[in-house]
PDB file of C-alpha atoms (C1' of nucleotides) in Angstrom:
ATOM      1  CA  UNK A  23       0.063  -0.076   0.225  1.00 96.00           C
ATOM      2  CA  UNK A  24       2.840   2.409   0.799  1.00 96.00           C
ATOM      3  CA  UNK A  25       4.133   1.973  -3.308  1.00 95.00           C
ATOM      4  CA  UNK A  26       0.248   2.542  -4.161  1.00 97.00           C
ATOM      5  CA  UNK A  27       0.622   5.587  -2.679  1.00 97.00           C
ATOM      6  CA  UNK A  28       3.830   6.927  -3.323  1.00 96.00           C
ATOM      7  CA  UNK A  29       2.351   5.931  -7.384  1.00 96.00           C
ATOM      8  CA  UNK A  30      -0.789   7.752  -6.462  1.00 96.00           C
ATOM      9  CA  UNK A  31       0.892  10.918  -5.323  1.00 96.00           C
ATOM     10  CA  UNK A  32       3.487  10.947  -8.069  1.00 94.00           C
ATOM     11  CA  UNK A  33       1.570  10.614 -11.111  1.00 94.00           C
ATOM     12  CA  UNK A  34      -2.241  11.231  -9.666  1.00 94.00           C
ATOM     13  CA  UNK A  35      -5.160   8.830 -10.713  1.00 93.00           C
ATOM     14  CA  UNK A  36      -4.790   7.149 -14.141  1.00 92.00           C
ATOM     15  CA  UNK A  37      -8.370   5.976 -15.058  1.00 89.00           C
ATOM     16  CA  UNK A  38      -7.521   1.973 -16.314  1.00 88.00           C
ATOM     17  CA  UNK A  39      -8.633   0.861 -19.374  1.00 92.00           C
ATOM     18  CA  UNK A  40      -8.813   3.287 -22.716  1.00 94.00           C
ATOM     19  CA  UNK A  41     -12.555   3.609 -23.711  1.00 96.00           C
ATOM     20  CA  UNK A  42     -13.937   5.016 -27.026  1.00 96.00           C
ATOM     21  CA  UNK A  43     -15.689   7.856 -26.927  1.00 95.00           C
ATOM     22  CA  UNK A  44     -17.482   8.357 -29.958  1.00 94.00           C
ATOM     23  CA  UNK A  45     -18.280  12.485 -28.983  1.00 95.00           C
ATOM     24  CA  UNK A  46     -15.408  13.057 -29.250  1.00 94.00           C
ATOM     25  CA  UNK A  47     -13.918  10.613 -31.663  1.00 94.00           C
ATOM     26  CA  UNK A  48     -11.383   9.038 -29.726  1.00 94.00           C
ATOM     27  CA  UNK A  49     -10.237   6.756 -26.929  1.00 96.00           C
ATOM     28  CA  UNK A  50     -10.413   7.968 -23.153  1.00 94.00           C
ATOM     29  CA  UNK A  51      -8.923   6.159 -20.281  1.00 93.00           C
ATOM     30  CA  UNK A  52     -12.037   5.960 -17.906  1.00 89.00           C
ATOM     31  CA  UNK A  53     -12.292   5.746 -13.997  1.00 86.00           C
ATOM     32  CA  UNK A  54     -15.567   4.005 -13.742  1.00 86.00           C
ATOM     33  CA  UNK A  55     -17.033   0.982 -14.387  1.00 90.00           C
ATOM     34  CA  UNK A  56     -18.402  -0.013 -17.930  1.00 93.00           C
ATOM     35  CA  UNK A  57     -21.839   1.037 -18.393  1.00 92.00           C
ATOM     36  CA  UNK A  58     -23.267  -1.362 -20.658  1.00 96.00           C
ATOM     37  CA  UNK A  59     -22.311  -4.729 -22.324  1.00 97.00           C
ATOM     38  CA  UNK A  60     -21.286  -2.660 -25.413  1.00 97.00           C
ATOM     39  CA  UNK A  61     -18.344  -1.477 -23.269  1.00 96.00           C
ATOM     40  CA  UNK A  62     -17.702  -4.590 -21.435  1.00 97.00           C
ATOM     41  CA  UNK A  63     -17.263  -5.890 -25.229  1.00 98.00           C
ATOM     42  CA  UNK A  64     -14.700  -3.201 -26.410  1.00 98.00           C
ATOM     43  CA  UNK A  65     -13.088  -4.103 -23.034  1.00 97.00           C
ATOM     44  CA  UNK A  66     -12.306  -7.999 -23.734  1.00 98.00           C
ATOM     45  CA  UNK A  67     -11.441  -7.239 -27.458  1.00 98.00           C
ATOM     46  CA  UNK A  68      -8.628  -4.418 -26.390  1.00 98.00           C
ATOM     47  CA  UNK A  69      -7.551  -7.088 -24.094  1.00 98.00           C
ATOM     48  CA  UNK A  70      -7.063  -9.638 -26.877  1.00 98.00           C
ATOM     49  CA  UNK A  71      -6.046  -7.182 -28.993  1.00 98.00           C
ATOM     50  CA  UNK A  72      -3.305  -6.012 -26.923  1.00 97.00           C
ATOM     51  CA  UNK A  73      -1.612  -9.300 -26.225  1.00 97.00           C
ATOM     52  CA  UNK A  74       2.480  -8.962 -26.899  1.00 96.00           C
ATOM     53  CA  UNK A  75       1.489  -5.557 -28.706  1.00 96.00           C
ATOM     54  CA  UNK A  76       2.015  -1.545 -28.357  1.00 95.00           C
ATOM     55  CA  UNK A  77      -1.807  -0.248 -27.336  1.00 95.00           C
ATOM     56  CA  UNK A  78      -1.230   2.082 -30.308  1.00 96.00           C
ATOM     57  CA  UNK A  79      -1.368  -1.051 -32.704  1.00 98.00           C
ATOM     58  CA  UNK A  80      -4.483  -2.861 -30.945  1.00 98.00           C
ATOM     59  CA  UNK A  81      -6.256   0.708 -30.723  1.00 97.00           C
ATOM     60  CA  UNK A  82      -6.309   1.369 -34.291  1.00 98.00           C
ATOM     61  CA  UNK A  83      -7.796  -1.750 -34.709  1.00 98.00           C
ATOM     62  CA  UNK A  84     -10.356  -1.565 -32.376  1.00 98.00           C
ATOM     63  CA  UNK A  85     -11.156   1.897 -34.274  1.00 97.00           C
ATOM     64  CA  UNK A  86     -11.696  -0.093 -37.207  1.00 98.00           C
ATOM     65  CA  UNK A  87     -13.934  -2.695 -35.904  1.00 98.00           C
ATOM     66  CA  UNK A  88     -15.925   0.385 -34.005  1.00 98.00           C
ATOM     67  CA  UNK A  89     -16.282   2.393 -37.233  1.00 97.00           C
ATOM     68  CA  UNK A  90     -17.354  -1.126 -38.892  1.00 97.00           C
ATOM     69  CA  UNK A  91     -20.175  -1.569 -35.966  1.00 97.00           C
ATOM     70  CA  UNK A  92     -18.714  -4.756 -35.060  1.00 98.00           C
ATOM     71  CA  UNK A  93     -18.882  -4.505 -31.677  1.00 98.00           C
ATOM     72  CA  UNK A  94     -21.836  -6.719 -31.132  1.00 97.00           C
ATOM     73  CA  UNK A  95     -21.783 -10.276 -30.542  1.00 97.00           C
ATOM     74  CA  UNK A  96     -23.916 -11.652 -33.218  1.00 98.00           C
ATOM     75  CA  UNK A  97     -22.056  -9.327 -35.921  1.00 98.00           C
ATOM     76  CA  UNK A  98     -18.955 -10.062 -34.604  1.00 98.00           C
ATOM     77  CA  UNK A  99     -20.248 -14.660 -35.101  1.00 98.00           C
ATOM     78  CA  UNK A 100     -21.412 -14.147 -38.499  1.00 98.00           C
ATOM     79  CA  UNK A 101     -18.236 -12.021 -40.155  1.00 98.00           C
ATOM     80  CA  UNK A 102     -15.725 -14.622 -41.980  1.00 98.00           C
ATOM     81  CA  UNK A 103     -12.601 -15.200 -39.545  1.00 98.00           C
ATOM     82  CA  UNK A 104      -9.781 -13.602 -42.515  1.00 97.00           C
ATOM     83  CA  UNK A 105     -12.240 -10.798 -42.866  1.00 98.00           C
ATOM     84  CA  UNK A 106     -11.596 -10.027 -39.478  1.00 98.00           C
ATOM     85  CA  UNK A 107      -8.082 -10.845 -39.927  1.00 98.00           C
ATOM     86  CA  UNK A 108      -7.556  -8.252 -42.019  1.00 98.00           C
ATOM     87  CA  UNK A 109      -9.507  -5.737 -39.851  1.00 98.00           C
ATOM     88  CA  UNK A 110      -7.060  -5.902 -37.202  1.00 98.00           C
ATOM     89  CA  UNK A 111      -4.067  -6.385 -38.901  1.00 98.00           C
ATOM     90  CA  UNK A 112      -2.626  -3.613 -36.940  1.00 98.00           C
ATOM     91  CA  UNK A 113      -2.764  -5.182 -33.874  1.00 98.00           C
ATOM     92  CA  UNK A 114       0.071  -7.996 -34.796  1.00 98.00           C
ATOM     93  CA  UNK A 115      -0.452 -11.211 -35.050  1.00 98.00           C
ATOM     94  CA  UNK A 116      -3.518 -10.875 -36.236  1.00 98.00           C
ATOM     95  CA  UNK A 117      -4.943 -14.630 -37.874  1.00 98.00           C
ATOM     96  CA  UNK A 118      -4.440 -15.929 -34.517  1.00 98.00           C
ATOM     97  CA  UNK A 119      -6.319 -12.757 -32.646  1.00 98.00           C
ATOM     98  CA  UNK A 120      -9.284 -12.697 -35.446  1.00 98.00           C
ATOM     99  CA  UNK A 121      -9.541 -16.959 -34.318  1.00 98.00           C
ATOM    100  CA  UNK A 122      -9.400 -15.378 -30.522  1.00 98.00           C
ATOM    101  CA  UNK A 123     -11.746 -13.255 -31.563  1.00 98.00           C
ATOM    102  CA  UNK A 124     -13.721 -15.749 -32.918  1.00 98.00           C
ATOM    103  CA  UNK A 125     -13.318 -18.026 -29.942  1.00 98.00           C
ATOM    104  CA  UNK A 126     -14.475 -16.007 -27.192  1.00 98.00           C
ATOM    105  CA  UNK A 127     -17.911 -14.592 -29.463  1.00 98.00           C
ATOM    106  CA  UNK A 128     -18.519 -18.518 -29.018  1.00 98.00           C
ATOM    107  CA  UNK A 129     -17.885 -18.746 -25.476  1.00 98.00           C
ATOM    108  CA  UNK A 130     -19.759 -15.350 -24.764  1.00 98.00           C
ATOM    109  CA  UNK A 131     -22.960 -16.778 -27.152  1.00 98.00           C
ATOM    110  CA  UNK A 132     -22.718 -19.939 -25.452  1.00 97.00           C
ATOM    111  CA  UNK A 133     -24.188 -18.247 -21.891  1.00 96.00           C
ATOM    112  CA  UNK A 134     -21.831 -19.624 -19.329  1.00 97.00           C
ATOM    113  CA  UNK A 135     -20.590 -17.971 -16.240  1.00 97.00           C
ATOM    114  CA  UNK A 136     -18.050 -15.491 -17.070  1.00 97.00           C
ATOM    115  CA  UNK A 137     -15.611 -16.821 -14.429  1.00 97.00           C
ATOM    116  CA  UNK A 138     -11.676 -17.309 -14.469  1.00 97.00           C
ATOM    117  CA  UNK A 139     -12.060 -21.067 -14.794  1.00 96.00           C
ATOM    118  CA  UNK A 140     -14.098 -20.714 -17.744  1.00 97.00           C
ATOM    119  CA  UNK A 141     -12.469 -17.880 -19.661  1.00 98.00           C
ATOM    120  CA  UNK A 142      -9.266 -19.947 -19.067  1.00 97.00           C
ATOM    121  CA  UNK A 143     -11.177 -22.714 -21.304  1.00 97.00           C
ATOM    122  CA  UNK A 144     -11.133 -20.096 -24.277  1.00 98.00           C
ATOM    123  CA  UNK A 145      -8.480 -20.801 -26.735  1.00 98.00           C
ATOM    124  CA  UNK A 146      -6.471 -17.574 -26.716  1.00 98.00           C
ATOM    125  CA  UNK A 147      -7.196 -16.577 -23.481  1.00 98.00           C
ATOM    126  CA  UNK A 148      -4.548 -16.767 -20.828  1.00 97.00           C
ATOM    127  CA  UNK A 149      -3.926 -15.651 -17.440  1.00 97.00           C
ATOM    128  CA  UNK A 150      -3.425 -11.967 -17.817  1.00 97.00           C
ATOM    129  CA  UNK A 151      -6.272 -11.914 -20.221  1.00 98.00           C
ATOM    130  CA  UNK A 152      -8.452 -13.750 -18.439  1.00 98.00           C
ATOM    131  CA  UNK A 153      -7.495 -11.231 -15.042  1.00 97.00           C
ATOM    132  CA  UNK A 154      -8.144  -7.901 -17.373  1.00 97.00           C
ATOM    133  CA  UNK A 155     -11.327  -8.764 -18.646  1.00 97.00           C
ATOM    134  CA  UNK A 156     -12.296 -10.107 -15.035  1.00 97.00           C
ATOM    135  CA  UNK A 157     -11.355  -6.999 -13.599  1.00 97.00           C
ATOM    136  CA  UNK A 158     -12.005  -4.150 -16.100  1.00 96.00           C
ATOM    137  CA  UNK A 159     -14.913  -5.314 -18.257  1.00 97.00           C
ATOM    138  CA  UNK A 160     -16.967  -7.219 -15.293  1.00 97.00           C
ATOM    139  CA  UNK A 161     -15.284  -5.699 -11.795  1.00 95.00           C
ATOM    140  CA  UNK A 162     -14.751  -8.620 -10.247  1.00 96.00           C
ATOM    141  CA  UNK A 163     -11.182  -8.536  -8.075  1.00 96.00           C
ATOM    142  CA  UNK A 164      -8.465 -10.498 -10.194  1.00 97.00           C
ATOM    143  CA  UNK A 165      -5.294  -8.246  -9.808  1.00 97.00           C
ATOM    144  CA  UNK A 166      -3.568  -8.331 -13.052  1.00 96.00           C
ATOM    145  CA  UNK A 167       0.078  -8.828 -13.318  1.00 95.00           C
ATOM    146  CA  UNK A 168       1.366  -8.672 -16.459  1.00 93.00           C
ATOM    147  CA  UNK A 169       5.301  -8.267 -17.343  1.00 91.00           C
ATOM    148  CA  UNK A 170       5.492  -4.659 -16.110  1.00 92.00           C
ATOM    149  CA  UNK A 171       4.070  -5.866 -12.728  1.00 94.00           C
ATOM    150  CA  UNK A 172       6.659  -8.538 -12.454  1.00 93.00           C
ATOM    151  CA  UNK A 173       9.013  -5.980 -13.552  1.00 92.00           C
ATOM    152  CA  UNK A 174       8.384  -3.762 -11.117  1.00 93.00           C
ATOM    153  CA  UNK A 175       7.794  -5.747  -8.438  1.00 94.00           C
ATOM    154  CA  UNK A 176      11.373  -7.373  -8.831  1.00 92.00           C
ATOM    155  CA  UNK A 177      12.914  -4.819  -9.482  1.00 90.00           C
ATOM    156  CA  UNK A 178      11.902  -3.294  -5.990  1.00 92.00           C
ATOM    157  CA  UNK A 179      13.138  -6.707  -4.383  1.00 92.00           C
ATOM    158  CA  UNK A 180       9.361  -7.986  -3.541  1.00 93.00           C
ATOM    159  CA  UNK A 181       9.722 -11.150  -5.555  1.00 93.00           C
ATOM    160  CA  UNK A 182      12.287 -13.003  -7.940  1.00 90.00           C
ATOM    161  CA  UNK A 183      12.265 -12.188 -11.654  1.00 86.00           C
ATOM    162  CA  UNK A 184      11.254 -15.488 -12.693  1.00 88.00           C
ATOM    163  CA  UNK A 185       8.657 -15.617 -10.469  1.00 92.00           C
ATOM    164  CA  UNK A 186       5.347 -16.958 -11.627  1.00 92.00           C
ATOM    165  CA  UNK A 187       2.162 -14.990 -12.484  1.00 95.00           C
ATOM    166  CA  UNK A 188      -0.263 -16.392  -9.923  1.00 95.00           C
ATOM    167  CA  UNK A 189       2.803 -16.483  -7.526  1.00 94.00           C
ATOM    168  CA  UNK A 190       2.800 -13.000  -7.424  1.00 95.00           C
ATOM    169  CA  UNK A 191      -0.571 -12.369  -8.044  1.00 96.00           C
ATOM    170  CA  UNK A 192      -0.975 -14.029  -4.423  1.00 95.00           C
ATOM    171  CA  UNK A 193       1.996 -12.088  -3.127  1.00 95.00           C
ATOM    172  CA  UNK A 194      -0.021  -8.761  -4.333  1.00 96.00           C
ATOM    173  CA  UNK A 195      -3.291  -9.415  -3.461  1.00 96.00           C
ATOM    174  CA  UNK A 196      -1.950 -10.426   0.180  1.00 96.00           C
ATOM    175  CA  UNK A 197      -0.909  -7.552   1.339  1.00 96.00           C
ATOM    176  CA  UNK A 198      -3.538  -5.072   0.164  1.00 97.00           C
ATOM    177  CA  UNK A 199      -7.402  -4.062   0.589  1.00 97.00           C
ATOM    178  CA  UNK A 200      -9.364  -6.785  -1.709  1.00 97.00           C
ATOM    179  CA  UNK A 201     -10.982  -3.471  -3.435  1.00 96.00           C
ATOM    180  CA  UNK A 202     -11.661  -3.716  -7.082  1.00 95.00           C
ATOM    181  CA  UNK A 203     -10.886  -0.080  -7.896  1.00 95.00           C
ATOM    182  CA  UNK A 204      -7.759  -0.513  -5.814  1.00 96.00           C
ATOM    183  CA  UNK A 205      -6.796  -2.732  -8.092  1.00 97.00           C
ATOM    184  CA  UNK A 206      -7.634  -1.222 -11.347  1.00 96.00           C
ATOM    185  CA  UNK A 207      -5.944   2.058 -10.527  1.00 95.00           C
ATOM    186  CA  UNK A 208      -2.719   0.206  -9.104  1.00 96.00           C
ATOM    187  CA  UNK A 209      -2.093  -1.478 -11.996  1.00 95.00           C
ATOM    188  CA  UNK A 210      -2.847   1.463 -14.075  1.00 94.00           C
ATOM    189  CA  UNK A 211      -0.727   3.338 -12.064  1.00 95.00           C
ATOM    190  CA  UNK A 212       2.325   0.568 -12.496  1.00 95.00           C
ATOM    191  CA  UNK A 213       1.928   0.369 -16.461  1.00 93.00           C
ATOM    192  CA  UNK A 214       2.161   4.344 -16.454  1.00 93.00           C
ATOM    193  CA  UNK A 215       5.351   4.092 -13.710  1.00 93.00           C
ATOM    194  CA  UNK A 216       6.992   1.403 -16.086  1.00 91.00           C
ATOM    195  CA  UNK A 217       6.494   3.309 -19.302  1.00 89.00           C
ATOM    196  CA  UNK A 218       8.239   6.119 -17.857  1.00 88.00           C
ATOM    197  CA  UNK A 219      11.074   4.377 -16.472  1.00 83.00           C
ATOM    198  CA  UNK A 220      12.284   1.902 -18.832  1.00 72.00           C
ATOM    199  CA  UNK A 221      15.131   1.291 -17.372  1.00 55.00           C
ATOM    200  CA  UNK A 222      15.500   2.668 -13.691  1.00 48.00           C
ATOM    201  CA  UNK A 223      12.999   2.136 -11.692  1.00 45.00           C
ATOM    202  CA  UNK A 224      14.004   3.692  -8.125  1.00 44.00           C
ATOM    203  CA  UNK A 225      11.550   5.529  -5.644  1.00 45.00           C
TER     204      UNK A 225
ATOM    205  C1'  DT B  29      18.503  -1.365 -38.202  1.00 75.38           C
ATOM    206  C1'  DA B  30      17.116  -3.671 -34.313  1.00 75.38           C
ATOM    207  C1'  DC B  31      14.515  -4.073 -30.768  1.00 75.38           C
ATOM    208  C1'  DC B  32       9.758  -3.938 -28.520  1.00 75.38           C
ATOM    209  C1'  DA B  33       5.424  -3.813 -26.990  1.00 75.38           C
ATOM    210  C1'  DG B  34      -0.099  -4.184 -21.265  1.00 75.38           C
ATOM    211  C1'  DG B  35       0.619 -13.292 -24.210  1.00 75.38           C
ATOM    212  C1'  DT B  36      -0.633 -17.602 -25.636  1.00 75.38           C
ATOM    213  C1'  DC B  37       0.049 -21.632 -27.522  1.00 75.38           C
ATOM    214  C1'  DC B  38       2.307 -25.843 -28.919  1.00 75.38           C
ATOM    215  C1'  DT B  39       5.921 -28.923 -29.019  1.00 75.38           C
ATOM    216  C1'  DC B  40       9.462 -31.583 -27.091  1.00 75.38           C
ATOM    217  C1'  DG B  41      11.929 -33.466 -23.180  1.00 75.38           C
TER     218       DG B  41
ATOM    219  C1'  DC C   5       6.227 -28.337 -15.180  1.00 75.38           C
ATOM    220  C1'  DG C   6       9.674 -25.236 -18.038  1.00 75.38           C
ATOM    221  C1'  DA C   7      12.323 -23.981 -21.967  1.00 75.38           C
ATOM    222  C1'  DG C   8      12.086 -22.394 -26.748  1.00 75.38           C
ATOM    223  C1'  DG C   9       9.814 -21.243 -30.662  1.00 75.38           C
ATOM    224  C1'  DA C  10       5.774 -19.207 -33.555  1.00 75.38           C
ATOM    225  C1'  DC C  11       2.713 -15.818 -34.409  1.00 75.38           C
ATOM    226  C1'  DA C  12       3.194  -9.909 -37.144  1.00 75.38           C
ATOM    227  C1'  DT C  13       2.299  -5.098 -36.996  1.00 75.38           C
ATOM    228  C1'  DG C  14       4.124  -0.402 -36.059  1.00 75.38           C
ATOM    229  C1'  DG C  15       7.213   3.118 -33.505  1.00 75.38           C
ATOM    230  C1'  DT C  16      11.468   5.091 -32.432  1.00 75.38           C
TER     231       DT C  16
END
DNA sequence: TACCAGGTCCTCG
DNA sequence: CGAGGACATGGT
């Protein structure tokens, strides 16, 4: 919590995930919960598109889907995979990601419960993507332990640099209150800090 | 030009 | 399990 307070003092509230604002015609970091299913879906798609890819590239791909009115399960279910792939080309790994989106949409249409266990069974959804979806789209308390997070805590000697995903998640959540907004903001601050301090993590 | 970005899956041992 | 490779674009 001391680290969280320091980061917050340093950078201020970040907002945690970019959502497209049609009025302003741009992505904005929001500081609340997604208001409707469409926003949830947009976050889920963004989580898949940004896998091992910078947000800028993922954003262009997402914008293509938004402009084609494709943030919609039925439409995404119907569009041919190769056509979808071309729309998201800028996000890299575009053929794989098209398949991942298709698989994810299939999962949503199955009406299975959105749990970590069920998400991890979906092809293309690993631990980080599952936790991002659960936390940012579905407001469930799962701390996202991505590479930034691992680097952040290992450089500060809170853990080994090859610590496993679940292990680091457990370590962090055992030391802070189980609060969704805290999880969201803390992770956003870690990302912010890590992007600024590529090498020298001080403080 | 080379490296990397808010990973995941598959294969092999 | 775990290491190693494949997947791919765009920015710096």
